[in-house]
Coordinates of C-alpha atoms in Angstrom, one line a residue:
M611 CA 126.0 6.5 -23.4
A612 CA 125.1 10.1 -24.0
R613 CA 122.1 8.9 -26.1
R614 CA 121.1 6.4 -23.5
F615 CA 121.3 9.0 -20.7
G616 CA 119.2 11.4 -22.8
I617 CA 116.5 8.7 -23.2
E618 CA 116.5 7.9 -19.5
G619 CA 116.5 11.6 -18.6
G620 CA 113.4 12.1 -20.9
I621 CA 111.6 9.2 -19.3
I622 CA 112.4 10.5 -15.8
G623 CA 111.2 13.9 -16.8
V624 CA 107.9 12.6 -18.0
V625 CA 107.4 10.5 -14.9
A626 CA 108.3 13.5 -12.7
A627 CA 105.8 15.7 -14.6
A628 CA 103.1 13.1 -14.1
V629 CA 103.8 12.9 -10.4
V630 CA 103.6 16.7 -10.1
S631 CA 100.3 16.7 -12.1
L632 CA 98.8 14.1 -9.8
G633 CA 100.0 16.1 -6.8
I634 CA 98.3 19.2 -8.1
V635 CA 95.0 17.4 -8.7
G636 CA 95.2 16.0 -5.2
A637 CA 95.9 19.4 -3.7
V638 CA 93.0 21.0 -5.6
A639 CA 90.7 18.2 -4.5
S640 CA 91.7 18.6 -0.9
G641 CA 91.5 22.4 -0.9
Q642 CA 95.3 22.9 -0.5
L643 CA 95.6 25.2 -3.5
G644 CA 92.6 27.4 -2.8
G645 CA 89.8 25.1 -4.2
P646 CA 86.8 24.3 -2.0
S647 CA 87.1 21.4 0.3
K648 CA 84.4 18.7 0.3
A649 CA 82.8 20.3 3.4
E650 CA 82.9 23.7 1.7
A651 CA 81.5 22.3 -1.5
D652 CA 78.7 20.6 0.4
T653 CA 77.9 23.9 2.1
L654 CA 77.9 25.8 -1.2
G655 CA 75.6 23.1 -2.6
R656 CA 73.1 23.5 0.2
Q657 CA 73.2 27.3 -0.1
A658 CA 72.5 27.0 -3.8
A659 CA 69.7 24.6 -3.2
R660 CA 68.2 27.0 -0.8
A661 CA 68.5 30.0 -3.0
P662 CA 65.2 31.9 -3.4
K663 CA 63.0 30.3 -6.1
I664 CA 60.3 32.9 -6.2
A665 CA 60.2 36.7 -5.9
P666 CA 60.9 38.1 -2.4
V667 CA 57.9 39.5 -0.4
D668 CA 57.3 42.1 2.2
P669 CA 59.2 41.1 5.4
S670 CA 56.7 42.8 7.8
I671 CA 54.3 40.6 9.8
V672 CA 51.0 40.5 8.0
H673 CA 47.5 40.3 9.6
A674 CA 45.4 42.0 6.9
S675 CA 43.2 40.0 4.5
D676 CA 43.6 40.2 0.7
R677 CA 39.8 40.3 0.4
P678 CA 38.2 43.7 0.6
G679 CA 35.5 44.6 3.1
R680 CA 34.6 42.6 6.2
S681 CA 36.9 39.6 5.9
L682 CA 38.6 37.0 8.0
N683 CA 41.7 34.8 7.5
I684 CA 41.4 31.3 9.0
T685 CA 44.8 29.8 9.9
I686 CA 45.4 26.2 11.1
D687 CA 48.7 25.3 12.9
D688 CA 50.9 22.4 13.8
G689 CA 49.8 19.7 11.3
P690 CA 49.3 17.9 9.2
D691 CA 47.9 15.2 11.4
P692 CA 46.5 11.9 10.0
V693 CA 43.5 12.0 12.3
W694 CA 42.6 15.7 12.6
T695 CA 43.6 17.3 9.4
P696 CA 41.1 15.4 7.3
K697 CA 38.4 16.3 9.8
V698 CA 39.3 20.0 9.6
L699 CA 39.3 19.8 5.8
E700 CA 35.8 18.3 5.9
V701 CA 34.5 21.2 8.0
L702 CA 36.1 23.8 5.8
K703 CA 34.7 22.2 2.7
K704 CA 31.2 21.9 4.3
H705 CA 31.2 25.7 4.9
D706 CA 33.1 26.6 1.7
V707 CA 35.9 28.3 3.5
K708 CA 39.6 28.4 2.5
A709 CA 42.4 28.5 5.1
V710 CA 46.2 28.7 5.6
F711 CA 47.7 25.6 7.0
C712 CA 50.9 26.3 9.0
M713 CA 52.8 23.0 8.8
I714 CA 55.6 21.5 10.8
G715 CA 58.3 20.3 8.4
P716 CA 58.7 16.6 9.6
Q717 CA 54.9 16.3 9.8
A718 CA 54.5 17.3 6.2
R719 CA 57.3 15.0 5.2
A720 CA 55.6 12.1 7.0
H721 CA 52.2 12.8 5.5
P722 CA 52.6 14.0 1.9
D723 CA 49.2 12.8 1.0
L724 CA 47.6 15.2 3.5
V725 CA 49.7 18.1 2.2
K726 CA 48.6 17.4 -1.3
Q727 CA 44.9 17.2 -0.1
V728 CA 45.3 20.6 1.5
V729 CA 46.6 22.1 -1.7
A730 CA 44.1 20.3 -3.9
A731 CA 41.3 21.8 -1.8
G732 CA 42.5 25.3 -2.6
H733 CA 44.1 26.1 0.8
K734 CA 47.5 27.8 1.2
L735 CA 50.7 26.5 2.8
C736 CA 52.7 28.1 5.6
D737 CA 56.1 27.2 7.1
H738 CA 55.9 26.6 10.8
T739 CA 59.6 25.4 11.2
V740 CA 61.1 22.0 11.8
S741 CA 60.9 21.7 15.6
H742 CA 58.3 24.2 16.7
N743 CA 60.7 25.9 19.1
T744 CA 58.9 28.8 20.7
G745 CA 62.3 30.1 21.8
M746 CA 63.4 30.7 18.1
D747 CA 64.0 34.4 18.8
H748 CA 66.8 33.4 21.3
Q749 CA 68.6 31.1 18.9
P750 CA 71.5 32.0 16.6
E751 CA 70.8 32.9 13.0
S752 CA 72.3 29.6 11.7
Y753 CA 69.6 27.7 13.8
Q754 CA 66.8 30.0 12.6
S755 CA 67.9 29.5 9.0
Q756 CA 68.0 25.7 9.3
Q757 CA 64.6 25.6 11.0
I758 CA 62.9 27.8 8.4
L759 CA 64.6 26.6 5.2
D760 CA 64.6 22.9 6.0
A761 CA 60.9 23.1 6.8
Q762 CA 60.1 25.0 3.6
K763 CA 61.8 22.3 1.6
M764 CA 60.1 19.4 3.4
I765 CA 56.6 21.0 2.9
E766 CA 57.2 21.9 -0.8
D767 CA 58.6 18.5 -1.5
A768 CA 55.5 16.9 0.1
A769 CA 53.2 19.3 -1.8
G770 CA 54.6 18.1 -5.1
G771 CA 55.0 21.5 -6.6
A772 CA 52.9 24.0 -4.6
K773 CA 54.9 26.8 -2.9
V774 CA 54.9 27.8 0.7
E775 CA 53.6 31.3 0.8
Y776 CA 53.8 32.3 4.5
Y777 CA 56.1 31.8 7.5
R778 CA 54.7 31.8 11.0
A779 CA 57.2 31.7 13.9
P780 CA 56.3 29.2 16.7
G781 CA 54.7 31.2 19.4
G782 CA 55.2 34.4 17.4
A783 CA 58.9 34.3 18.1
F784 CA 59.9 36.3 15.1
T785 CA 63.3 38.1 14.7
P786 CA 64.3 40.7 12.2
Y787 CA 66.6 38.1 10.7
S788 CA 63.9 35.4 10.4
R789 CA 61.4 37.8 8.9
K790 CA 63.9 38.9 6.2
L791 CA 65.1 35.3 5.5
A792 CA 61.5 34.1 5.1
A793 CA 60.6 37.0 2.9
A794 CA 63.7 36.5 0.7
H795 CA 62.4 33.0 0.0
G796 CA 58.9 34.1 -0.9
M797 CA 57.2 33.5 2.5
R798 CA 55.4 36.5 4.1
P799 CA 55.7 36.5 7.9
L800 CA 52.3 35.7 9.3
G801 CA 50.9 36.8 12.6
W802 CA 47.4 36.5 14.2
N803 CA 44.8 38.7 15.8
V804 CA 42.5 36.1 17.4
D805 CA 43.8 33.1 19.3
S806 CA 41.0 30.6 19.7
K807 CA 42.9 29.0 22.5
D808 CA 41.7 25.7 21.2
F809 CA 45.0 24.2 22.4
E810 CA 44.1 24.8 26.0
S811 CA 40.3 25.2 26.3
G812 CA 38.2 22.5 27.9
S813 CA 35.1 22.9 25.9
V814 CA 33.7 24.0 22.6
E815 CA 31.7 26.7 24.4
A816 CA 35.0 28.2 25.8
I817 CA 36.6 28.3 22.3
E818 CA 33.5 29.9 20.8
A819 CA 33.4 32.5 23.6
T820 CA 37.1 33.4 23.1
V821 CA 36.7 33.8 19.3
R822 CA 33.5 35.8 19.6
G823 CA 35.0 38.0 22.2
E824 CA 38.2 38.7 20.2
I825 CA 36.9 38.8 16.6
G826 CA 37.1 42.6 16.7
N827 CA 40.9 42.5 17.2
G828 CA 41.6 41.9 13.6
P829 CA 41.1 39.5 10.7
T830 CA 43.5 36.6 11.3
V831 CA 42.2 33.8 13.4
L832 CA 44.3 30.9 14.9
F833 CA 43.2 27.3 15.2
H834 CA 45.2 24.0 15.3
D835 CA 45.0 20.6 13.6
G836 CA 48.0 19.1 15.3
G837 CA 49.7 18.7 18.7
G838 CA 47.1 16.5 20.3
N839 CA 43.4 15.7 20.3
R840 CA 41.7 18.4 18.2
A841 CA 38.1 17.2 18.5
L842 CA 37.1 20.5 20.2
T843 CA 38.7 22.4 17.3
V844 CA 36.7 20.5 14.7
A845 CA 33.5 21.0 16.6
S846 CA 34.1 24.7 17.3
L847 CA 35.0 25.4 13.7
D848 CA 31.7 23.7 12.6
R849 CA 29.8 26.2 14.8
L850 CA 31.9 29.3 14.4
L851 CA 32.2 29.4 10.6
P852 CA 28.5 29.8 10.0
W853 CA 28.3 32.3 12.9
M854 CA 31.1 34.3 11.2
K855 CA 29.1 34.4 8.0
Q856 CA 26.0 35.5 9.9
Q857 CA 28.0 38.4 11.2
G858 CA 28.7 39.5 7.6
Y859 CA 32.3 38.2 7.3
G860 CA 33.7 36.7 4.2
F861 CA 37.0 34.7 4.0
G862 CA 40.2 35.5 2.3
F863 CA 43.9 34.9 2.6
P864 CA 46.5 37.1 4.4
K865 CA 48.1 39.7 2.1
R866 CA 51.3 38.8 0.4

């Protein structure tokens, strides 16, 4: 009997140990013993995926051109658009001018072929957020982070390898946090000096007059290839780019 009891006790002990081990595994998986929960693990995974992939840059808002002398930076916002981006690219190619395209994340994801065309033509990419919320500066940091980093990923995924080098806040709604976040992820905050007002002007002549009148404000000029009918933008670019060259301007990219 003593021997039988000993065998049974050993069996019971093994079973008990197995139950305890299973309980520990379950507790760790559920986060009860200090391990990360599934939600926490997902968050950590997202943070790791968003970790800076290139060297940080200056977090101050840039306007200056990387080209010495009399130079301009042409910047194109709110695309890519399947109708207007190709037309803008044609005009830029015609006049041998490179530009920075500030893209909306979902637009880039929907039109990766256009993003790749922009890159292949030698232009630069800029993050213009997910939702183009011009009230970004009144939103919590978590919202700003999601808007900036999600858009960066969408654009870079669509680009197939090219990096986003700039960040432009919608409507210029930068915050100290958004500037530092973008810079830590390799995107220089990008401002503008000349607003062509192509988004609201009723004629090519009005856009031309605005740009000519403000060209002395600084080198970075703002146009759009998305957000609506951009026929006036295309036409005004076709007239303004040769005029800019006649004034002695060359074309560069914003400093990084």
